[in-house]
Coordinates of C-alpha atoms in Angstrom, one line a residue:
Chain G
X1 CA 0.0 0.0 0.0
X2 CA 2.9 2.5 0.7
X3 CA 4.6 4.7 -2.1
X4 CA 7.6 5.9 -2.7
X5 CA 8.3 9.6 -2.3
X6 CA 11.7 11.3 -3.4
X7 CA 11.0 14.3 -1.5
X8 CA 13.6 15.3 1.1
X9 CA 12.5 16.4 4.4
X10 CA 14.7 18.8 5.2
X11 CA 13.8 20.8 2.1
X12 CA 10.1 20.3 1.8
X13 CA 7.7 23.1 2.6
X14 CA 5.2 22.8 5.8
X15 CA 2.5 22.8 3.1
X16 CA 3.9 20.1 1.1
X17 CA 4.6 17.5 4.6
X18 CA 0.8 18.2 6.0
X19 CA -0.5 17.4 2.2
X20 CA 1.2 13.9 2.2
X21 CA 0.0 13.1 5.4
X22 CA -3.5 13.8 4.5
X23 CA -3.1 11.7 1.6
X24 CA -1.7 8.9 3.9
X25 CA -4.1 9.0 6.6
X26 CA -7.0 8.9 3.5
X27 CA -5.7 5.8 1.8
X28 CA -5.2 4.2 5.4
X29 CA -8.5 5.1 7.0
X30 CA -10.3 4.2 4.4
X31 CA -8.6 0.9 4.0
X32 CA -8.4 -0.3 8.1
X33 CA -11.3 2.0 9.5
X34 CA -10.7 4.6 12.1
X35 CA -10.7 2.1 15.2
X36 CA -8.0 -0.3 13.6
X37 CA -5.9 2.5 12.3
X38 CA -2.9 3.7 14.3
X39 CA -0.7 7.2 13.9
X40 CA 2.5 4.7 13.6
X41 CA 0.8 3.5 10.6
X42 CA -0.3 6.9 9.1
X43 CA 3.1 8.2 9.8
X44 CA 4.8 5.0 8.1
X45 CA 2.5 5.2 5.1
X46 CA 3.8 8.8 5.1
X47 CA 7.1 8.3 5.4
X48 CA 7.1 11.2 7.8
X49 CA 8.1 11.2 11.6
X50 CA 5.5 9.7 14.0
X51 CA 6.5 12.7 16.3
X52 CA 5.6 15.0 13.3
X53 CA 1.9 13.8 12.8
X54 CA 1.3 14.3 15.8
X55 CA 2.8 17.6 15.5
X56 CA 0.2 18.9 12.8
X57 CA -2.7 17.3 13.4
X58 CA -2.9 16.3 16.8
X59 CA -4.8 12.8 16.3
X60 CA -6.9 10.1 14.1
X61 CA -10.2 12.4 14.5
X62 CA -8.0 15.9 13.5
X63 CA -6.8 13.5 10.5
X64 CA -9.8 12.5 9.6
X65 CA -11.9 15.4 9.4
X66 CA -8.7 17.4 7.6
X67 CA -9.0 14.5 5.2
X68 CA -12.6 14.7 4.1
X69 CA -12.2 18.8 3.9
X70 CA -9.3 18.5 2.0
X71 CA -11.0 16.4 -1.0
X72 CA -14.7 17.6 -0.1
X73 CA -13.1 21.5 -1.3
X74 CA -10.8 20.3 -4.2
X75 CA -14.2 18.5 -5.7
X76 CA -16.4 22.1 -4.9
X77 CA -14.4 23.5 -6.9
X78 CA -14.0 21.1 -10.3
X79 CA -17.8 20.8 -9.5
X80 CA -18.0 25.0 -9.6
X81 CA -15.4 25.4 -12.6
X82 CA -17.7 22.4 -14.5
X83 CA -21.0 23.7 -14.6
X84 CA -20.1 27.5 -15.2
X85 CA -18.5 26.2 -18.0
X86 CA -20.8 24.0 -19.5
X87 CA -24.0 24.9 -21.9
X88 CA -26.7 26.1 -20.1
X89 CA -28.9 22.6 -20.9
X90 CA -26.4 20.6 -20.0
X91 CA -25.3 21.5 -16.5
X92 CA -28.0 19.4 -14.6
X93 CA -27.2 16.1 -16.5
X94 CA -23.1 17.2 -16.4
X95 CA -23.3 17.7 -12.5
X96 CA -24.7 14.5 -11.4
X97 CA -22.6 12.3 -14.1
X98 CA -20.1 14.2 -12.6
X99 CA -21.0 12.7 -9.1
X100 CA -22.2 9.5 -10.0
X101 CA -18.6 9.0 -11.3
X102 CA -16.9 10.0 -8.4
X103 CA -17.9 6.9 -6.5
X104 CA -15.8 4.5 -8.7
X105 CA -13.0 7.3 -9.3
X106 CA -13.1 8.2 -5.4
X107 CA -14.4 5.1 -3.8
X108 CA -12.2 6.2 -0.2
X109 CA -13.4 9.1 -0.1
X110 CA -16.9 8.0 0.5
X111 CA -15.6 5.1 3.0
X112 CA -14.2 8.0 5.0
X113 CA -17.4 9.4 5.1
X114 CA -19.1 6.5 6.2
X115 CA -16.1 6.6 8.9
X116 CA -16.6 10.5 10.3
X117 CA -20.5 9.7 9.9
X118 CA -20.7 6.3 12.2
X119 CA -18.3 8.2 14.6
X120 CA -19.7 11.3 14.9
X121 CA -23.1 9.3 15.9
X122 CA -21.0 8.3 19.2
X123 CA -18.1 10.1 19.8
X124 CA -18.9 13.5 20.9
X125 CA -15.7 14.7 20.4
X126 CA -15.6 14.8 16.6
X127 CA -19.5 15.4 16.8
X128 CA -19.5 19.1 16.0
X129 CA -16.9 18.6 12.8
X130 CA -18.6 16.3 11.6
X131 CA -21.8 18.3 11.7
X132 CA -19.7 21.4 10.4
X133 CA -18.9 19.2 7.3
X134 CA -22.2 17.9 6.7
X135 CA -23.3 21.7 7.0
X136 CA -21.0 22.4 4.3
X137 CA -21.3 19.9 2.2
X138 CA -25.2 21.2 1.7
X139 CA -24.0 24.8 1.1
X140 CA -21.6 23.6 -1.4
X141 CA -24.1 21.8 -3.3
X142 CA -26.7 24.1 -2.9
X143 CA -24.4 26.8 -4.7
X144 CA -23.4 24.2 -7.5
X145 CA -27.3 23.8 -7.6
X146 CA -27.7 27.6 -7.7
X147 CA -25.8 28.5 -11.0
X148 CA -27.2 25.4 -12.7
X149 CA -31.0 26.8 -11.7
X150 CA -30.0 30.0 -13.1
X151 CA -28.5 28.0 -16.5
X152 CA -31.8 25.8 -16.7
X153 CA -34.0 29.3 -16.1
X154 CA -32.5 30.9 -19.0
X155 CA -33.3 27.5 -21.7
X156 CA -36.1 25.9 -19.9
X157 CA -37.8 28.3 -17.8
X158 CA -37.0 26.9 -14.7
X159 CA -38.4 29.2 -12.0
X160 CA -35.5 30.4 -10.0
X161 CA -37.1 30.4 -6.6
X162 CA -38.9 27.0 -7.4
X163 CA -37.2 25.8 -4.4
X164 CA -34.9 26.2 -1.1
X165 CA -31.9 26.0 -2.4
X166 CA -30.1 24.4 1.1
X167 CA -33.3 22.0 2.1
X168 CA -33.0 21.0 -2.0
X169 CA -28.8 20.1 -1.2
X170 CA -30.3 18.4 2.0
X171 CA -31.8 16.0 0.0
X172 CA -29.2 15.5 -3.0
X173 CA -26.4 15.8 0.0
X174 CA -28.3 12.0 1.0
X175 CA -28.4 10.9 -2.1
X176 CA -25.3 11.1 -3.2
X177 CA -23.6 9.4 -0.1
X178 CA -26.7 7.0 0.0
X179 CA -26.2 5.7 -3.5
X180 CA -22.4 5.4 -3.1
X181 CA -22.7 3.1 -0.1
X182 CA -25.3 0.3 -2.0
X183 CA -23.3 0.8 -5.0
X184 CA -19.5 0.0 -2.8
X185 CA -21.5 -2.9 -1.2
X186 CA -22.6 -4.5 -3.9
X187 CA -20.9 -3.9 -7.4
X188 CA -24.4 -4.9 -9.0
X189 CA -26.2 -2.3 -8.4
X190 CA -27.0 -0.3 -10.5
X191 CA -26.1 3.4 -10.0
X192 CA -26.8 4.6 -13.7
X193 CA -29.9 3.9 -13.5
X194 CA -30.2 5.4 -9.9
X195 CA -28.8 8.7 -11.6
X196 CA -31.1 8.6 -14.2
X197 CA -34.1 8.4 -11.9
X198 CA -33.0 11.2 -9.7
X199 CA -32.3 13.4 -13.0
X200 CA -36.1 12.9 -13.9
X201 CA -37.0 13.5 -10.4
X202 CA -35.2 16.9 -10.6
X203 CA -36.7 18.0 -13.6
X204 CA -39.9 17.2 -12.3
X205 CA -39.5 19.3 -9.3
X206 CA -38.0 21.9 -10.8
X207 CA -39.4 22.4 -14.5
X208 CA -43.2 22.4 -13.0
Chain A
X1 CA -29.3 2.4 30.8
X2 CA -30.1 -0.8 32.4
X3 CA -33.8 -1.8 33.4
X4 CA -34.8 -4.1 35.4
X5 CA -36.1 -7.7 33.9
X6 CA -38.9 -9.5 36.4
X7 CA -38.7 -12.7 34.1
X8 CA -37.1 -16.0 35.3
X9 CA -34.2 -17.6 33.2
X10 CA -35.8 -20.9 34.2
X11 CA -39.5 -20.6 32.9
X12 CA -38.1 -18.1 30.1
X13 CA -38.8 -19.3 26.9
X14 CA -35.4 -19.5 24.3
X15 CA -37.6 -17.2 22.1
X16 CA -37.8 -14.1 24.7
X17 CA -34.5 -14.6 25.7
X18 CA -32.8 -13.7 22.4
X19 CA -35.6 -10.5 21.9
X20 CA -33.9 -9.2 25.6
X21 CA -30.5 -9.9 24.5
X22 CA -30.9 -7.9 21.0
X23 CA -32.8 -5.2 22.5
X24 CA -30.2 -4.7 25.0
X25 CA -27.4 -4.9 22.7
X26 CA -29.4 -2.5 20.3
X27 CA -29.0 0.1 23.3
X28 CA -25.5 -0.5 24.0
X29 CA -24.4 -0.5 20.4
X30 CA -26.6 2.1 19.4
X31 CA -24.9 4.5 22.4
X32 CA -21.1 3.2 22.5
X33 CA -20.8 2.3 18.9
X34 CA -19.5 -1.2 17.6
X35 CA -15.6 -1.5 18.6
X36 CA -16.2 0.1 22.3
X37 CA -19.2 -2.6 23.2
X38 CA -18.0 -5.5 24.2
X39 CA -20.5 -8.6 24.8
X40 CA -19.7 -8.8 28.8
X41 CA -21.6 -5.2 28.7
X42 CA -24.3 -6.5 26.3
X43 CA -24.8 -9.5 28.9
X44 CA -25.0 -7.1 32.1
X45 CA -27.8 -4.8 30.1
X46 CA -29.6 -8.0 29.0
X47 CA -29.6 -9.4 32.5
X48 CA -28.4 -12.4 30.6
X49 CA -24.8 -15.2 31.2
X50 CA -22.5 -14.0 28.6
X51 CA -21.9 -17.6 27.9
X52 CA -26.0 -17.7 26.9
X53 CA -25.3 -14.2 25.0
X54 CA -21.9 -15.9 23.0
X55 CA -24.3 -19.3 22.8
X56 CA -27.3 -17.5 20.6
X57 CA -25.6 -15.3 18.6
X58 CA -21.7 -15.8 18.2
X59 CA -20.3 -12.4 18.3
X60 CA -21.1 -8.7 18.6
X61 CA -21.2 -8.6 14.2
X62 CA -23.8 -10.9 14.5
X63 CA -26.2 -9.3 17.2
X64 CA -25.3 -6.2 15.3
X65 CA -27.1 -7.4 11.6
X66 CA -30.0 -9.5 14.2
X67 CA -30.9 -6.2 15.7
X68 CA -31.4 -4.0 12.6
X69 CA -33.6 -6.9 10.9
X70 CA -35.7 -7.2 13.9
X71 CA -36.4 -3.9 14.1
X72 CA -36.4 -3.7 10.2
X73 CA -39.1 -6.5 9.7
X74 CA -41.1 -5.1 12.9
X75 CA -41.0 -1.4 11.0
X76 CA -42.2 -2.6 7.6
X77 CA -44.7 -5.0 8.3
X78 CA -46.2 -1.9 10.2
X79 CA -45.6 0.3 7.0
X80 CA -47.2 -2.2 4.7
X81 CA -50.4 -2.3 7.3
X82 CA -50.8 1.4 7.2
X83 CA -50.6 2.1 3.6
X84 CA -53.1 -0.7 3.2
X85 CA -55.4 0.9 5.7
X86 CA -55.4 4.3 4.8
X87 CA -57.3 6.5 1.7
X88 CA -56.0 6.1 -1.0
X89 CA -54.7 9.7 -2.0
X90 CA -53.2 9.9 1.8
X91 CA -51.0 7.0 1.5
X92 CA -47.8 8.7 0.1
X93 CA -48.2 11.7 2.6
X94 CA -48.9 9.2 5.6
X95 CA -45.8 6.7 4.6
X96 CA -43.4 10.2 4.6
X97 CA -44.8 11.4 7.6
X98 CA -44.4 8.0 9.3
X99 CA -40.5 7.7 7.9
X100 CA -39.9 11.1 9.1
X101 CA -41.3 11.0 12.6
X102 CA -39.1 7.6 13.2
X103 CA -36.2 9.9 13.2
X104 CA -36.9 11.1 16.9
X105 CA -38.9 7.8 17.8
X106 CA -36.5 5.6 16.5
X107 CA -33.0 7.4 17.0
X108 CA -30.7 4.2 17.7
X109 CA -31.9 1.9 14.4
X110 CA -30.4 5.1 12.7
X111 CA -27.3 5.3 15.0
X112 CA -27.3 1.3 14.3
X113 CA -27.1 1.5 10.9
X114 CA -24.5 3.9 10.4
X115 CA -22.3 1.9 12.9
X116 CA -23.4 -1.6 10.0
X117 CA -22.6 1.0 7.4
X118 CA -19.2 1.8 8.4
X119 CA -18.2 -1.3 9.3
X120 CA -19.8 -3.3 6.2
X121 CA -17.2 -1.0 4.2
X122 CA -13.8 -2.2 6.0
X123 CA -14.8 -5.4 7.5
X124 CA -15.4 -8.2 5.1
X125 CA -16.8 -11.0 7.4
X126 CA -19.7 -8.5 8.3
X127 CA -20.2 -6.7 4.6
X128 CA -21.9 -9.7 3.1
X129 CA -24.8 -9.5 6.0
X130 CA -25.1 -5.4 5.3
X131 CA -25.0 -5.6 1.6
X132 CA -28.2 -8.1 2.2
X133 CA -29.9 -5.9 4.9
X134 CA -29.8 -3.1 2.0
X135 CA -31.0 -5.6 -0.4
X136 CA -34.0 -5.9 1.5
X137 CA -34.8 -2.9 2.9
X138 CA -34.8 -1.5 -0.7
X139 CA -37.4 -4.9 -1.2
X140 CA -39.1 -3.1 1.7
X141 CA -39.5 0.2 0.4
X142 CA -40.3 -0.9 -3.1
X143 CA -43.1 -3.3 -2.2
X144 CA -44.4 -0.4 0.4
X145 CA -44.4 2.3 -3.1
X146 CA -45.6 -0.6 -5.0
X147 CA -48.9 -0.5 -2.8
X148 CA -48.8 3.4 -2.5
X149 CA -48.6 3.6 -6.4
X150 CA -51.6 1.0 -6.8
X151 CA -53.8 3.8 -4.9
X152 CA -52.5 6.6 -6.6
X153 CA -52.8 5.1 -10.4
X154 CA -56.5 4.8 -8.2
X155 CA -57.1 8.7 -7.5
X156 CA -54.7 10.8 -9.3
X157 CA -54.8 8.9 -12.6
X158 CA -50.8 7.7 -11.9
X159 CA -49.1 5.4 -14.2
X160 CA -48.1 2.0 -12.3
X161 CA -45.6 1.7 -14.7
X162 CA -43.6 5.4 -14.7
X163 CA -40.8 3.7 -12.5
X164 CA -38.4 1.1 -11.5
X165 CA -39.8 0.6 -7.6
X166 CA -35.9 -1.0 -7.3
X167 CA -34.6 1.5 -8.2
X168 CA -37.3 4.5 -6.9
X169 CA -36.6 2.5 -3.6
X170 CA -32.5 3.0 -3.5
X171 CA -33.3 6.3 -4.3
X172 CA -35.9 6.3 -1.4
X173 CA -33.3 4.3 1.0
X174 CA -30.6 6.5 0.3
X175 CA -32.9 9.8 1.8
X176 CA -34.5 8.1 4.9
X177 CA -31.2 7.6 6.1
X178 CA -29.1 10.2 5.2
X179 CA -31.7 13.0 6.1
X180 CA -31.6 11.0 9.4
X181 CA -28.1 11.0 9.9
X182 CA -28.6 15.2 8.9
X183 CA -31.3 15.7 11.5
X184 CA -29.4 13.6 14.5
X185 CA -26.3 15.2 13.6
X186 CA -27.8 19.1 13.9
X187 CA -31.3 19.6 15.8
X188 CA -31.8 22.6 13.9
X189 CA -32.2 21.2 10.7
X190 CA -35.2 21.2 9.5
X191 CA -36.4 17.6 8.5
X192 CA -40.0 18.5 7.7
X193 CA -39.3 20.8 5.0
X194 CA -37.1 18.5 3.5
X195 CA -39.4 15.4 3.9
X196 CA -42.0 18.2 2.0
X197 CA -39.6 18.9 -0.6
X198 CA -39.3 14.7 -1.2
X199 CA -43.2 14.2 -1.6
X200 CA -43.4 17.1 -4.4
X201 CA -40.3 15.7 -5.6
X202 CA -42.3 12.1 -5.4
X203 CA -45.5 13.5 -7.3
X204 CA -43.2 15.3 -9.8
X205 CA -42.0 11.7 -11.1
X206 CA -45.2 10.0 -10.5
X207 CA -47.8 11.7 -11.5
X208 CA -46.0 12.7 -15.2

């Protein structure tokens, strides 16, 4: 599981160190689980000082959440770029490809969600991130969901105001994490035509 | 947490003693989470010889899955009942208003299944029994809309046929548990405007 990395850690920027361990405490999380997944390990994966993870990020839970923010903001903003850049008529049908995707291209990702969510039920110490990130995770969505109303008002006469905006990225927030978990558990499911479903049900709510 | 049982181990019948020991491990899971119960605790809740507790049911993975299909079977045979009973252009409304208000009612079952969730994805003695339980609870839900959309082809001239109940019911799945998971997480969120934004989202696709 571990790579290789020619960096040198007398020269490599603050910046640079925090980044690989993110990227080590991801691939080891998602692969172990957050109870059977030790600093030693992250540290090793990381080829970076036990003393200096600890250093950063304090613990697992730190990790964790640091993690999920780190790859929840790099995916905003492809998701951001994407549908300003795309014809107005497409943007709907772009955006959830675009997610439906992710869940083979990012499959961790989601089992460190399913990690931070399972804790966060118990642990109250990583409660309130966890609820932070699920928080934003709706606004996020809900602006994606903004400029793609405004796109589908201008070639389909979408009403703009046809719905809340944040209760709307509630419910796609759900969906999106929901369908990735029954399509990791069992690799015959059938996500396409999940997507395909919920782009009808979209249009239906929104072009009405 | 722990109540007090009048019933003697003697006289008790084999039956009643594996319904105390799941609902007392449903409490203890539900509140500690899966890798900080351990069956000595499930024991002392259930009033119950950990040898009896290790004799019915192996291990806590497998008191885990018996828990959420007890309650699972309990809460859909009641489902099915109600949208059986009920006018026929009420049943979609009362089935969401039902889902919705087991959120406060029914807090652990949701706690539970994150804790199946998570582990499902990086435990693979466990996954096969939580890739079934999602199997059937989308059977569940699909048989449930199956009935609803019988009544509404009945009143509001909706096509049986305008969708895949399999896959209307992933969809469905995916919502009831991560709006849960949204509300638990943050009491101010507001779960009946999202659960109103679902049943126009619902009519949207159906009635088409």
């Amino acid at each position: 599981m571990s790579k290789q990395y020619t960096t040198d850690p007398q020269t490599e920027e603050p910046q640079e160190t925090r980044a690989r361990i993110i990227a080590a405490a991801s691939r080891v999380l998602a692969t172990k689980g957050y109870d059977a997944t030790t600093l030693r390990e992250i540290s090793r994966e990381a080829q970076a000082a036990p003393g200096l993870v600890h250093y950063y990020f304090g613990g697992k839970d730190q990790l964790l959440v640091e993690a999920l923010q780190a790859a929840g903001q790099q995916f905003h903003q492809r998701m951001q770029h994407l549908v300003r850049q795309i014809p107005d008529e497409q943007s709907l049908d772009a955006f959830l490809t675009q997610i439906s995707e992710r869940v083979e291209q990012d499959e961790n990702i989601y089992r460190l969600r399913y990690e931070s969510f399972s804790l966060g039920l118990h642990n109250a110490l990583i409660a309130p991130a966890v609820s932070e990130r699920l928080a934003r995770r709706r606004e996020e969505i809900g602006s994606v969901m903004g400029t793609i109303l405004e796109k589908l008002a201008r070639t389909e006469g979408v009403e703009r105001s046809a719905v809340d905006l944040t209760i709307l990225a509630a419910l796609l927030l759900a969906l999106f994490d929901g369908l990735a978990l029954q399509k990791i558990m069992d690799a015959s499911f059938d996500l396409e035509a999940a997507y395909s479903v919920l782009a009808r049900m979209l249009r239906g709510l929104l072009v009405s």
